[in-house]
Coordinates of C-alpha atoms and ligand atoms in Angstrom, one line a residue:
X18 CA 16.8 12.3 23.9
X19 CA 19.1 9.9 22.1
X20 CA 18.6 11.8 18.8
X21 CA 16.2 9.2 17.3
X22 CA 13.1 10.0 19.2
X23 CA 11.3 13.3 18.3
X24 CA 10.0 14.1 21.7
X25 CA 10.5 12.2 24.9
X26 CA 12.4 9.0 25.0
X27 CA 9.9 6.2 24.8
X28 CA 12.4 3.7 26.3
X29 CA 12.9 3.7 30.0
X30 CA 16.6 3.4 29.5
X31 CA 18.5 3.2 26.3
X32 CA 19.2 -0.4 26.9
X33 CA 17.8 -1.5 23.6
X34 CA 20.6 -2.8 21.4
X35 CA 21.4 -1.2 18.1
X36 CA 18.7 1.3 17.3
X37 CA 19.1 2.0 13.7
X38 CA 22.4 3.9 13.3
X39 CA 24.7 4.3 10.4
X40 CA 26.9 1.3 9.9
X41 CA 30.7 1.5 10.2
X42 CA 31.2 -0.3 7.0
X43 CA 31.6 1.4 3.7
X44 CA 28.3 2.0 1.9
X45 CA 27.7 0.7 -1.6
X46 CA 26.8 4.2 -2.6
X47 CA 26.9 7.7 -1.2
X48 CA 25.4 10.6 -3.2
X49 CA 27.8 13.1 -1.7
X50 CA 29.2 14.6 1.5
X51 CA 26.5 14.3 4.2
X52 CA 24.2 13.0 1.5
X53 CA 22.1 9.8 1.5
X54 CA 24.1 6.5 1.8
X55 CA 23.0 3.1 0.9
X56 CA 24.3 -0.1 2.5
X57 CA 23.7 -3.4 0.9
X58 CA 21.9 -4.4 -2.3
X59 CA 19.0 -6.8 -2.9
X60 CA 20.0 -10.0 -4.8
X61 CA 17.6 -10.8 -7.6
X62 CA 17.5 -14.6 -8.4
X63 CA 16.5 -16.4 -11.6
X64 CA 13.1 -17.9 -11.4
X65 CA 12.3 -16.1 -8.2
X66 CA 10.3 -13.2 -6.9
X67 CA 12.4 -11.2 -4.4
X68 CA 10.6 -8.6 -2.2
X69 CA 11.8 -5.5 -0.6
X70 CA 10.0 -4.4 2.6
X71 CA 10.7 -1.0 4.1
X72 CA 9.8 2.6 4.4
X73 CA 9.8 5.2 1.6
X74 CA 13.1 7.2 1.2
X75 CA 15.3 4.3 2.4
X76 CA 17.1 3.8 -0.9
X77 CA 15.1 1.2 -2.7
X78 CA 15.0 3.1 -6.0
X79 CA 18.7 3.9 -5.6
X80 CA 19.4 0.1 -5.3
X81 CA 17.4 -0.6 -8.5
X82 CA 19.2 2.1 -10.4
X83 CA 22.4 0.3 -9.5
X84 CA 21.0 -3.1 -10.5
X85 CA 19.8 -1.7 -13.8
X86 CA 23.3 -0.2 -14.5
X87 CA 21.9 3.3 -14.5
X88 CA 24.1 4.3 -11.6
X89 CA 27.6 3.0 -11.0
X90 CA 28.0 2.7 -7.3
X91 CA 30.9 4.6 -5.7
X92 CA 31.4 2.5 -2.6
X93 CA 31.1 5.7 -0.6
X94 CA 34.0 7.4 -2.5
X95 CA 31.8 10.1 -4.0
X96 CA 34.9 12.1 -5.1
X97 CA 36.5 9.2 -6.8
X98 CA 35.1 6.8 -9.3
X99 CA 36.2 3.3 -8.2
X100 CA 34.2 1.8 -11.1
X101 CA 32.4 -1.6 -11.5
X102 CA 35.5 -3.7 -11.0
X103 CA 36.0 -2.5 -7.5
X104 CA 32.4 -3.1 -6.8
X105 CA 32.6 -6.6 -8.1
X106 CA 35.6 -7.3 -6.0
X107 CA 33.6 -6.2 -3.0
X108 CA 30.7 -8.6 -3.8
X109 CA 32.8 -11.6 -4.9
X110 CA 31.5 -14.7 -3.2
X111 CA 28.1 -13.2 -2.4
X112 CA 24.7 -14.0 -4.0
X113 CA 25.1 -10.9 -6.2
X114 CA 28.4 -12.0 -7.9
X115 CA 26.8 -13.7 -10.9
X116 CA 24.3 -11.0 -11.4
X117 CA 26.9 -8.2 -11.3
X118 CA 29.2 -10.1 -13.7
X119 CA 26.3 -10.4 -16.2
X120 CA 25.5 -6.7 -15.7
X121 CA 29.0 -5.6 -16.3
X122 CA 29.1 -7.8 -19.5
X123 CA 26.0 -6.0 -20.6
X124 CA 23.9 -9.2 -20.5
X125 CA 21.1 -8.0 -18.3
X126 CA 18.0 -6.4 -19.7
X127 CA 15.6 -4.6 -17.4
X128 CA 11.9 -3.9 -17.5
X129 CA 10.2 -1.8 -14.8
X130 CA 6.9 -0.6 -13.6
X131 CA 7.0 2.9 -12.1
X132 CA 5.6 3.6 -8.7
X133 CA 3.3 6.5 -9.6
X134 CA 1.0 5.4 -12.4
X135 CA -1.1 8.6 -12.3
X136 CA 1.7 10.3 -14.3
X137 CA 1.4 7.9 -17.3
X138 CA -1.1 10.1 -19.1
X139 CA 1.2 13.1 -18.9
X140 CA 3.9 11.2 -20.7
X141 CA 2.0 9.5 -23.4
X142 CA -0.8 10.5 -25.8
X143 CA -2.9 8.0 -27.6
X144 CA -4.9 4.9 -26.9
X145 CA -4.0 2.3 -24.3
X146 CA -3.4 -0.3 -27.1
X147 CA -0.9 2.0 -28.8
X148 CA 1.0 2.4 -25.6
X149 CA 1.0 -1.4 -24.9
X150 CA 1.9 -2.5 -28.4
X151 CA 5.3 -0.9 -28.1
X152 CA 6.0 -3.3 -25.2
X153 CA 4.9 -6.5 -26.7
X154 CA 8.3 -8.2 -26.9
X155 CA 7.1 -11.7 -25.9
X156 CA 3.9 -12.0 -28.0
X157 CA 1.9 -12.3 -24.7
X158 CA 0.2 -8.9 -24.8
X159 CA -3.3 -10.1 -25.6
X160 CA -3.2 -12.8 -22.9
X161 CA -2.0 -10.3 -20.3
X162 CA -4.7 -7.8 -21.2
X163 CA -7.3 -10.5 -20.9
X164 CA -6.0 -11.8 -17.5
X165 CA -5.9 -8.4 -15.8
X166 CA -9.3 -7.4 -17.2
X167 CA -8.4 -4.2 -19.1
X168 CA -9.9 -5.5 -22.4
X169 CA -12.9 -3.1 -22.2
X170 CA -10.6 0.0 -22.0
X171 CA -7.7 -0.8 -24.4
X172 CA -9.2 1.2 -27.2
X173 CA -9.8 4.2 -25.0
X174 CA -7.5 7.2 -24.8
X175 CA -5.0 6.7 -22.0
X176 CA -6.1 10.0 -20.5
X177 CA -9.6 8.6 -19.7
X178 CA -8.4 5.6 -17.6
X179 CA -9.0 5.4 -13.8
X180 CA -6.1 4.8 -11.4
X181 CA -7.0 1.1 -11.1
X182 CA -7.0 0.7 -14.8
X183 CA -3.7 2.6 -15.2
X184 CA -2.1 0.4 -12.6
X185 CA -3.0 -2.7 -14.6
X186 CA -1.9 -1.1 -17.9
X187 CA 1.5 -0.3 -16.3
X188 CA 1.9 -3.8 -15.0
X189 CA 1.1 -5.3 -18.4
X190 CA 3.5 -2.8 -20.1
X191 CA 6.3 -4.1 -17.9
X192 CA 5.5 -7.8 -18.0
X193 CA 5.0 -7.8 -21.8
X194 CA 8.6 -7.0 -22.2
X195 CA 11.3 -9.7 -22.7
X196 CA 13.7 -8.9 -19.9
X197 CA 16.0 -10.8 -17.5
X198 CA 15.2 -8.5 -14.6
X199 CA 11.8 -6.9 -13.8
X200 CA 11.5 -4.3 -11.2
X201 CA 8.0 -3.6 -10.0
X202 CA 7.6 -0.7 -7.7
X203 CA 4.3 -1.2 -5.8
X204 CA 1.7 -3.2 -7.7
X205 CA -1.3 -2.8 -5.4
X206 CA -2.4 0.9 -5.3
X207 CA -6.0 1.3 -6.6
X208 CA -6.5 -2.4 -7.2
X209 CA -9.0 -4.5 -5.3
X210 CA -8.0 -7.7 -3.6
X211 CA -9.1 -9.9 -6.5
X212 CA -7.0 -7.8 -8.9
X213 CA -4.1 -7.8 -6.4
X214 CA -4.1 -11.6 -6.3
X215 CA -4.3 -11.9 -10.1
X216 CA -1.3 -9.6 -10.5
X217 CA 0.7 -11.6 -7.9
X218 CA -0.1 -14.9 -9.8
X219 CA 1.0 -13.5 -13.2
X220 CA 4.3 -12.2 -11.7
X221 CA 5.0 -15.6 -10.1
X222 CA 4.3 -17.4 -13.3
X223 CA 6.6 -15.2 -15.3
X224 CA 9.4 -15.7 -12.8
X225 CA 9.0 -19.5 -12.7
X226 CA 8.2 -20.3 -16.3
X227 CA 10.5 -17.8 -17.9
X228 CA 13.3 -18.2 -15.4
X229 CA 13.4 -14.5 -14.9
X230 CA 14.1 -12.4 -11.8
X231 CA 11.4 -10.2 -10.3
X232 CA 12.1 -7.6 -7.7
X233 CA 9.0 -6.2 -6.1
X234 CA 8.6 -3.3 -3.6
X235 CA 5.2 -3.7 -1.9
X236 CA 3.6 -2.4 1.3
X237 CA 0.4 -4.6 1.2
X238 CA 1.8 -7.3 3.5
X239 CA -0.8 -10.0 2.8
X240 CA 0.0 -9.7 -0.9
X241 CA 3.8 -9.5 -0.4
X242 CA 3.5 -12.6 1.7
X243 CA 1.7 -14.4 -1.1
X244 CA 4.0 -13.1 -3.8
X245 CA 7.6 -13.2 -2.7
X246 CA 9.9 -16.2 -2.5
X247 CA 12.4 -14.2 -0.4
X248 CA 12.5 -10.9 1.2
X249 CA 15.0 -8.1 2.0
X250 CA 14.1 -5.8 4.8
X251 CA 15.2 -2.1 4.3
X252 CA 15.7 0.0 7.4
X253 CA 17.6 3.1 8.5
X254 CA 16.7 6.7 8.6
X255 CA 14.7 7.9 5.5
X256 CA 16.6 10.6 3.7
X257 CA 19.9 9.9 5.6
X258 CA 20.9 6.3 5.2
X259 CA 19.4 3.0 4.3
X260 CA 20.4 -0.6 4.9
X261 CA 19.2 -3.5 2.8
X262 CA 19.5 -6.7 4.8
X263 CA 20.6 -10.1 3.4
X264 CA 17.6 -12.1 2.1
X265 CA 15.3 -13.6 4.6
X266 CA 12.4 -16.1 4.1
X267 CA 9.3 -14.1 3.3
X268 CA 7.5 -15.3 6.4
X269 CA 10.4 -14.5 8.8
X270 CA 11.0 -11.1 7.1
X271 CA 7.5 -10.0 7.5
X272 CA 7.2 -11.4 11.1
X273 CA 10.4 -9.6 12.1
X274 CA 9.3 -6.4 10.5
X275 CA 6.0 -6.5 12.3
X276 CA 7.7 -7.3 15.6
X277 CA 10.0 -4.3 15.0
X278 CA 13.1 -6.4 15.6
X279 CA 15.4 -8.0 13.0
X280 CA 16.9 -11.2 14.4
X281 CA 20.0 -11.7 12.3
X282 CA 20.9 -8.1 12.4
X283 CA 20.2 -7.7 16.1
X284 CA 18.4 -4.5 15.3
X285 CA 15.4 -2.9 16.7
X286 CA 13.6 -0.9 14.0
X287 CA 10.5 0.1 15.8
X288 CA 9.5 0.5 19.5
X289 CA 6.2 -1.4 19.4
X290 CA 5.2 -4.5 17.6
X291 CA 2.3 -4.4 15.1
X292 CA -0.2 -7.0 16.4
X293 CA -3.4 -8.5 15.1
X294 CA -6.2 -10.0 17.1
X295 CA -6.7 -13.7 16.4
X296 CA -10.3 -13.6 17.5
X297 CA -12.9 -11.3 16.4
X298 CA -13.4 -8.4 18.8
X299 CA -16.7 -8.6 20.6
X300 CA -19.3 -6.6 18.8
X301 CA -19.5 -3.2 20.4
X302 CA -23.0 -2.3 21.6
X303 CA -22.6 0.9 19.7
X304 CA -22.8 4.5 20.7
X305 CA -25.4 6.9 19.5
X306 CA -26.5 6.8 16.0
X307 CA -25.0 9.2 13.5
X308 CA -27.3 8.1 10.8
X309 CA -30.0 5.5 10.3
X310 CA -31.0 4.8 6.7
X311 CA -33.7 2.6 5.2
X312 CA -33.2 0.2 2.2
X313 CA -32.0 2.3 -0.7
X314 CA -32.0 1.8 -4.5
X315 CA -30.1 3.8 -7.0
X316 CA -29.4 3.3 -10.7
X317 CA -27.6 5.5 -13.2
X318 CA -30.2 5.0 -15.9
X319 CA -31.7 2.2 -18.0
X320 CA -29.3 -0.7 -18.3
X321 CA -26.5 1.1 -16.4
X322 CA -25.1 0.3 -13.0
X323 CA -27.6 -0.2 -10.2
X324 CA -27.0 -0.4 -6.5
X325 CA -29.2 -1.7 -3.7
X326 CA -28.4 -1.0 -0.1
X327 CA -29.8 -2.9 2.9
X328 CA -31.0 -0.5 5.6
X329 CA -28.6 0.1 8.5
X330 CA -27.3 2.4 11.2
X331 CA -23.9 4.0 11.7
X332 CA -22.7 4.8 15.2
X333 CA -20.8 7.7 16.7
X334 CA -17.2 7.1 17.4
X335 CA -16.9 3.9 15.3
X336 CA -14.7 3.2 12.3
X337 CA -16.6 1.4 9.7
X338 CA -14.5 -0.6 7.2
X339 CA -15.9 -0.7 3.7
X340 CA -14.8 -3.6 1.6
X341 CA -15.7 -4.9 -1.9
X342 CA -14.4 -4.9 -5.4
X343 CA -13.9 -1.9 -7.6
X344 CA -16.9 -0.6 -9.5
X345 CA -19.4 -2.1 -7.1
X346 CA -21.0 1.1 -5.8
X347 CA -19.0 2.1 -2.8
X348 CA -18.6 5.7 -3.9
X349 CA -22.2 5.8 -5.1
X350 CA -23.3 4.9 -1.6
X351 CA -21.1 7.6 -0.1
X352 CA -22.7 10.2 -2.4
X353 CA -26.1 9.1 -1.3
X354 CA -25.1 9.5 2.3
X355 CA -23.7 13.0 1.5
X356 CA -26.9 14.0 -0.2
X357 CA -25.0 14.6 -3.5
X358 CA -27.1 11.9 -5.2
X359 CA -30.8 11.3 -4.6
X360 CA -31.8 7.6 -4.2
X361 CA -34.5 6.2 -6.6
X362 CA -36.1 4.5 -3.6
X363 CA -35.8 5.1 0.1
X364 CA -35.0 8.3 1.8
X365 CA -32.2 9.5 4.1
X366 CA -33.5 11.9 6.7
X367 CA -30.3 13.3 8.0
X368 CA -28.2 15.5 5.7
X369 CA -24.8 14.5 7.0
X370 CA -21.8 16.7 6.9
X371 CA -19.3 14.5 5.2
X372 CA -15.6 15.2 4.8
X373 CA -14.4 13.1 1.9
X374 CA -10.9 12.0 0.8
X375 CA -11.3 10.7 -2.7
X376 CA -9.4 7.6 -4.0
X377 CA -7.3 9.6 -6.5
X378 CA -5.9 12.6 -4.7
X379 CA -5.7 15.7 -6.8
X380 CA -4.4 18.6 -4.9
X381 CA -2.1 20.4 -7.2
X382 CA -2.6 24.1 -6.4
X383 CA 0.6 26.0 -6.5
X384 CA 0.5 26.4 -2.7
X385 CA 2.6 25.4 0.2
X386 CA 1.4 22.5 2.4
X387 CA 1.2 24.7 5.5
X388 CA -0.9 27.4 3.7
X389 CA -3.2 24.8 2.3
X390 CA -3.9 23.1 5.6
X391 CA -4.2 26.5 7.4
X392 CA -6.9 27.4 4.9
X393 CA -8.9 24.4 6.0
X394 CA -8.9 24.7 9.7
X395 CA -8.4 27.3 12.4
X396 CA -6.9 24.6 14.5
X397 CA -3.9 24.5 12.3
X398 CA -0.7 24.7 14.3
X399 CA -2.4 24.2 17.7
X400 CA -0.8 21.7 20.0
X401 CA -3.9 19.5 19.7
X402 CA -3.8 19.5 15.9
X403 CA -0.1 18.9 15.9
X404 CA -0.4 15.8 18.2
X405 CA -3.5 14.4 16.6
X406 CA -2.8 15.0 12.9
X407 CA 0.6 16.5 12.0
X408 CA 2.7 14.1 14.0
X409 CA 1.1 10.8 13.1
X410 CA 0.9 11.8 9.5
X411 CA 4.5 12.9 9.5
X412 CA 3.8 16.3 8.1
X413 CA 6.5 18.3 9.8
X414 CA 9.1 17.7 7.2
X415 CA 6.9 18.6 4.3
X416 CA 5.1 21.7 5.6
X417 CA 7.2 24.1 3.6
X418 CA 7.0 22.2 0.3
X419 CA 4.7 23.1 -2.5
X420 CA 1.7 20.7 -3.1
X421 CA 2.9 20.3 -6.7
X422 CA 6.3 18.9 -5.6
X423 CA 5.0 16.2 -3.3
X424 CA 5.5 12.5 -3.9
X425 CA 2.4 10.2 -4.0
X426 CA 2.8 9.2 -0.4
X427 CA 3.3 12.7 0.8
X428 CA 0.2 13.9 -1.1
X429 CA -1.8 11.1 0.4
X430 CA -0.8 12.1 3.9
X431 CA -1.7 15.8 3.2
X432 CA -5.1 14.7 1.8
X433 CA -5.8 12.6 4.9
X434 CA -4.9 15.5 7.1
X435 CA -7.1 17.9 5.1
X436 CA -10.0 15.5 5.4
X437 CA -9.7 15.0 9.2
X438 CA -9.2 18.7 9.7
X439 CA -12.7 19.5 8.5
X440 CA -15.6 19.8 10.8
X441 CA -17.9 16.9 9.9
X442 CA -20.2 14.1 11.2
X443 CA -18.7 11.5 8.9
X444 CA -15.2 11.2 7.6
X445 CA -15.1 9.1 4.5
X446 CA -11.7 8.1 3.3
X447 CA -11.3 6.2 0.1
X448 CA -8.1 4.1 0.0
X449 CA -5.9 6.0 2.4
X450 CA -3.3 3.3 2.2
X451 CA -2.3 4.0 -1.4
X452 CA 1.4 4.9 -1.6
X453 CA 1.9 4.8 2.1
X454 CA 4.6 2.5 3.5
X455 CA 3.7 0.1 6.3
X456 CA 4.7 2.4 9.1
X457 CA 2.7 5.2 7.6
X458 CA -0.3 2.9 7.2
X459 CA -0.2 2.0 10.9
X460 CA 0.2 5.7 12.0
X461 CA -2.6 6.8 9.7
X462 CA -4.8 4.1 11.0
X463 CA -4.4 5.2 14.6
X464 CA -4.8 8.9 13.7
X465 CA -8.2 8.0 12.0
X466 CA -9.3 5.9 14.9
X467 CA -8.4 8.4 17.5
X468 CA -10.0 11.2 15.6
X469 CA -13.3 9.4 15.2
X470 CA -13.4 8.6 18.9
X471 CA -12.4 12.0 20.2
X472 CA -14.9 13.9 17.9
X473 CA -17.9 11.7 18.4
X474 CA -17.7 11.4 14.6
X475 CA -17.7 8.3 12.5
X476 CA -15.0 7.3 10.0
X477 CA -15.9 5.1 7.0
X478 CA -12.7 3.8 5.4
X479 CA -12.7 2.1 2.0
X480 CA -9.5 0.1 1.6
X481 CA -8.2 -3.1 0.0
X482 CA -5.3 -3.7 2.3
X483 CA -6.7 -6.4 4.5
X484 CA -4.2 -5.7 7.3
X485 CA -5.2 -2.1 7.4
X486 CA -8.9 -2.9 7.4
X487 CA -8.3 -5.4 10.2
X488 CA -6.3 -2.9 12.4
X489 CA -8.8 -0.1 11.6
X490 CA -12.3 -1.3 11.7
X491 CA -14.9 -1.8 14.4
X492 CA -17.5 -3.1 12.0
X493 CA -17.6 -3.8 8.3
X494 CA -19.9 -2.8 5.4
X495 CA -19.6 -5.4 2.7
X496 CA -20.3 -4.8 -1.0
X497 CA -20.8 -7.5 -3.5
X498 CA -22.4 -8.1 -6.9
X499 CA -21.1 -7.7 -10.5
X500 CA -18.8 -4.8 -10.9
X501 CA -20.0 -2.1 -13.4
X502 CA -23.4 -3.9 -13.5
X503 CA -25.0 -4.2 -10.1
X504 CA -23.9 -3.9 -6.5
X505 CA -25.4 -4.7 -3.1
X506 CA -24.4 -3.4 0.2
X507 CA -25.0 -5.4 3.4
X508 CA -26.0 -3.8 6.6
X509 CA -23.0 -2.9 8.7
X510 CA -22.0 -6.0 10.6
X511 CA -19.5 -7.3 13.2
X512 CA -15.9 -8.1 12.1
X513 CA -16.3 -11.9 12.1
X514 CA -19.6 -11.9 10.1
X515 CA -18.3 -9.2 7.8
X516 CA -15.0 -10.9 7.1
X517 CA -16.7 -14.2 6.5
X518 CA -19.1 -12.6 4.0
X519 CA -16.5 -10.6 2.2
X520 CA -13.9 -13.4 1.9
X521 CA -16.5 -16.0 0.9
X522 CA -17.4 -13.7 -2.0
X523 CA -13.7 -13.8 -2.9
X524 CA -13.3 -17.5 -2.1
X525 CA -10.2 -16.7 0.0
X526 CA -9.4 -17.9 3.5
X527 CA -6.7 -16.8 5.9
X528 CA -4.7 -18.8 8.5
X529 CA -2.8 -17.4 11.4
X530 CA 1.0 -17.4 11.6
X531 CA 1.8 -19.6 14.5
X532 CA 4.3 -17.2 16.0
X533 CA 2.8 -13.8 15.6
X534 CA -0.9 -14.5 14.9
X535 CA -0.8 -12.4 11.7
X536 CA -3.3 -13.4 9.0
X537 CA -1.8 -15.2 6.0
X538 CA -3.7 -16.1 2.8
X539 CA -4.2 -19.8 2.5
X540 CA -3.2 -21.6 -0.6
X541 CA -6.4 -22.3 -2.6
X542 CA -7.4 -26.0 -2.2
X543 CA -5.0 -26.6 0.8
X544 CA -6.3 -28.6 3.7
X545 CA -6.8 -25.6 5.8
X546 CA -8.5 -23.7 3.0
X547 CA -11.0 -26.5 2.6
X548 CA -11.6 -27.0 6.3
X549 CA -12.1 -23.3 6.9
X550 CA -14.5 -23.0 4.0
X551 CA -16.5 -25.9 5.3
X552 CA -16.7 -24.4 8.8
X553 CA -17.5 -21.0 7.3
X554 CA -14.6 -19.4 9.1
X555 CA -12.7 -17.4 6.5
X556 CA -10.7 -15.1 8.7
X557 CA -10.8 -15.5 12.5
X558 CA -9.8 -18.7 14.2
X559 CA -12.9 -20.6 15.3
Ligands
LIG26 P1 13.1 4.9 -1.9 O1 13.0 4.3 -3.3 O2 13.3 3.9 -0.8 O3 11.9 5.8 -1.6 P2 15.3 6.5 -3.0 O4 16.4 5.5 -3.4 O5 14.5 7.1 -4.1 O6 14.4 5.9 -1.9 O7 16.0 7.7 -2.2 C1 16.7 7.5 -1.0 C2 17.3 8.9 -0.6 O8 18.3 9.3 -1.6 C3 16.3 10.0 -0.6 O9 16.5 10.8 0.5 C4 16.6 10.8 -1.9 O10 16.3 12.2 -1.6 C5 18.1 10.6 -2.0 N1 18.6 10.7 -3.4 C6 18.0 10.1 -4.5 N2 18.7 10.4 -5.6 C7 19.6 11.3 -5.3 C8 20.6 12.0 -6.0 N3 20.8 11.9 -7.3 N4 21.4 12.8 -5.3 C9 21.3 13.0 -3.9 N5 20.4 12.4 -3.2 C10 19.5 11.5 -3.8
LIG27 P1 -16.7 1.9 -6.4 O1 -16.7 3.1 -5.6 O2 -17.2 0.6 -5.7 O3 -15.5 1.6 -7.3 P2 -18.7 3.4 -8.0 O4 -19.8 3.7 -7.0 O5 -17.7 4.5 -8.2 O6 -17.9 2.1 -7.5 O7 -19.2 3.0 -9.4 C1 -20.1 1.9 -9.6 C2 -20.4 1.8 -11.1 O8 -21.2 2.9 -11.4 C3 -19.2 1.8 -12.0 O9 -19.4 0.9 -13.0 C4 -19.2 3.3 -12.5 O10 -18.6 3.3 -13.8 C5 -20.7 3.6 -12.5 N1 -20.9 5.0 -12.4 C6 -20.5 5.8 -11.4 N2 -20.9 7.1 -11.5 C7 -21.7 7.1 -12.6 C8 -22.5 8.1 -13.3 N3 -22.5 9.4 -12.8 N4 -23.1 7.8 -14.4 C9 -23.1 6.5 -14.8 N5 -22.4 5.5 -14.3 C10 -21.7 5.8 -13.2

């Protein structure tokens, strides 16, 4: 092997130019001898949203510590302390010069949204309003609360909020501040598509109207595409070194990333391209039925949430994508299928064995990852289990760590592995994309697909990342209604019909990038948007 591939060399010959390798140049920062080194910095721009696209562990947070003046970069001289002036000399004449000059003069104020919002309740006691009031530096707090829709929970204790609510609280807390430079580390986890688009719009407006700089790390590519004015790609070897490219146009940056090849840098960052089908796959005739259910009704009591489900059938070996806003009854339906809730009307014959990965992963036993997974399946460590589960979910490097020490993305991968390792008829995964980077999303997608096929089982995957849903699903189950009041689930349908119904509810259409065929959100009211709505084709090219 050439030292990059884990097993056999996937390339016939090593003729591919420049597989990621450490650069000859001096890094901007090196943590120590043989420690992580960062090459390049993102360049925030006034009035602009700058995106960073790349895997976890590649130095994005390090870059932000530098741009926030919390870490003085050492230009690789970890024994010396060359200081800011040497750094400025290095960056004279680049897009960063002005920013660094202001930073050194102490003229840059920074606001940030942390990546892991689940930890907020550990750091703060009191109501949501008490937390947010401390951040209200621009007098915009109430307007922000209203726009992101957290009004109903602002007077609740922060410890009672769901992940999706905490995500919006954290976003409001950052955006309410009066700063020159805002760093937003993942805005989408736990939010539905409507909430993601609202967040994107608010961030853009604050950049444009306030002439402020926004730097956003985001792995939901449809949203990143919508949000960013320019994009830095980050690549390298997670944990060893990271390179942040010069800025690219958002469109080219995402296209090159998906292709796995960076044009300007002449750098292959992945063996295979990630590709989307422009036309809906033909509806599969379907294997045997795993479960057939009649129309169902369930309500949580007088005047509380009620759900109605159209009768349907789920097939063996298929992956059923589940889409719809938060609070619309998706988990309630899952509990009905699992027999954990009784429907008020209708009856489900089969008692399905369901393996469930909840949306908010809580596995905090003081236990090592390997011991935890071995306690779930006898297959643990078999070559089959290693190939089908451990490898695609990149568990090798974290097997010996304690569950309590894992990052959000690592915990997610362990939870997906734990779910797929169980013996079940139906694997139900609620938002597996949360905190995974793009590579990990793609790998998790294929692990889930293969697992369903090979086990004559079915996977139902609830997710809000439209690219992931597209790559993953054979058919779609679409939920709509009024969140927290009433929900309706359609019968499982083909991708074209399902996407059309789902996106019509959202009033969003997608066009196709002319070079790669990847779906891109249309500007509301644009010619294409209007034409596609008229034709009733919201997603796939007619
Ligand atoms: P990202 O934000 O892209 O996930 P980070 O900037 O947090 O990446 O980390 C990049 C690498 O630098 C990681 O391997 C991390 O372990 C390492 N690292 C971060 N901080 C330090 C530090 N203070 N000393 C040594 N290594 C560090
Ligand atoms: P989703 O999975 O689509 O986010 P859920 O099925 O979890 O939606 O919830 C739908 C609605 O039902 C929400 O408003 C939720 O607050 C409410 N709900 C969920 N469980 C209960 C319960 N046990 N009692 C009362 N209301 C509930």
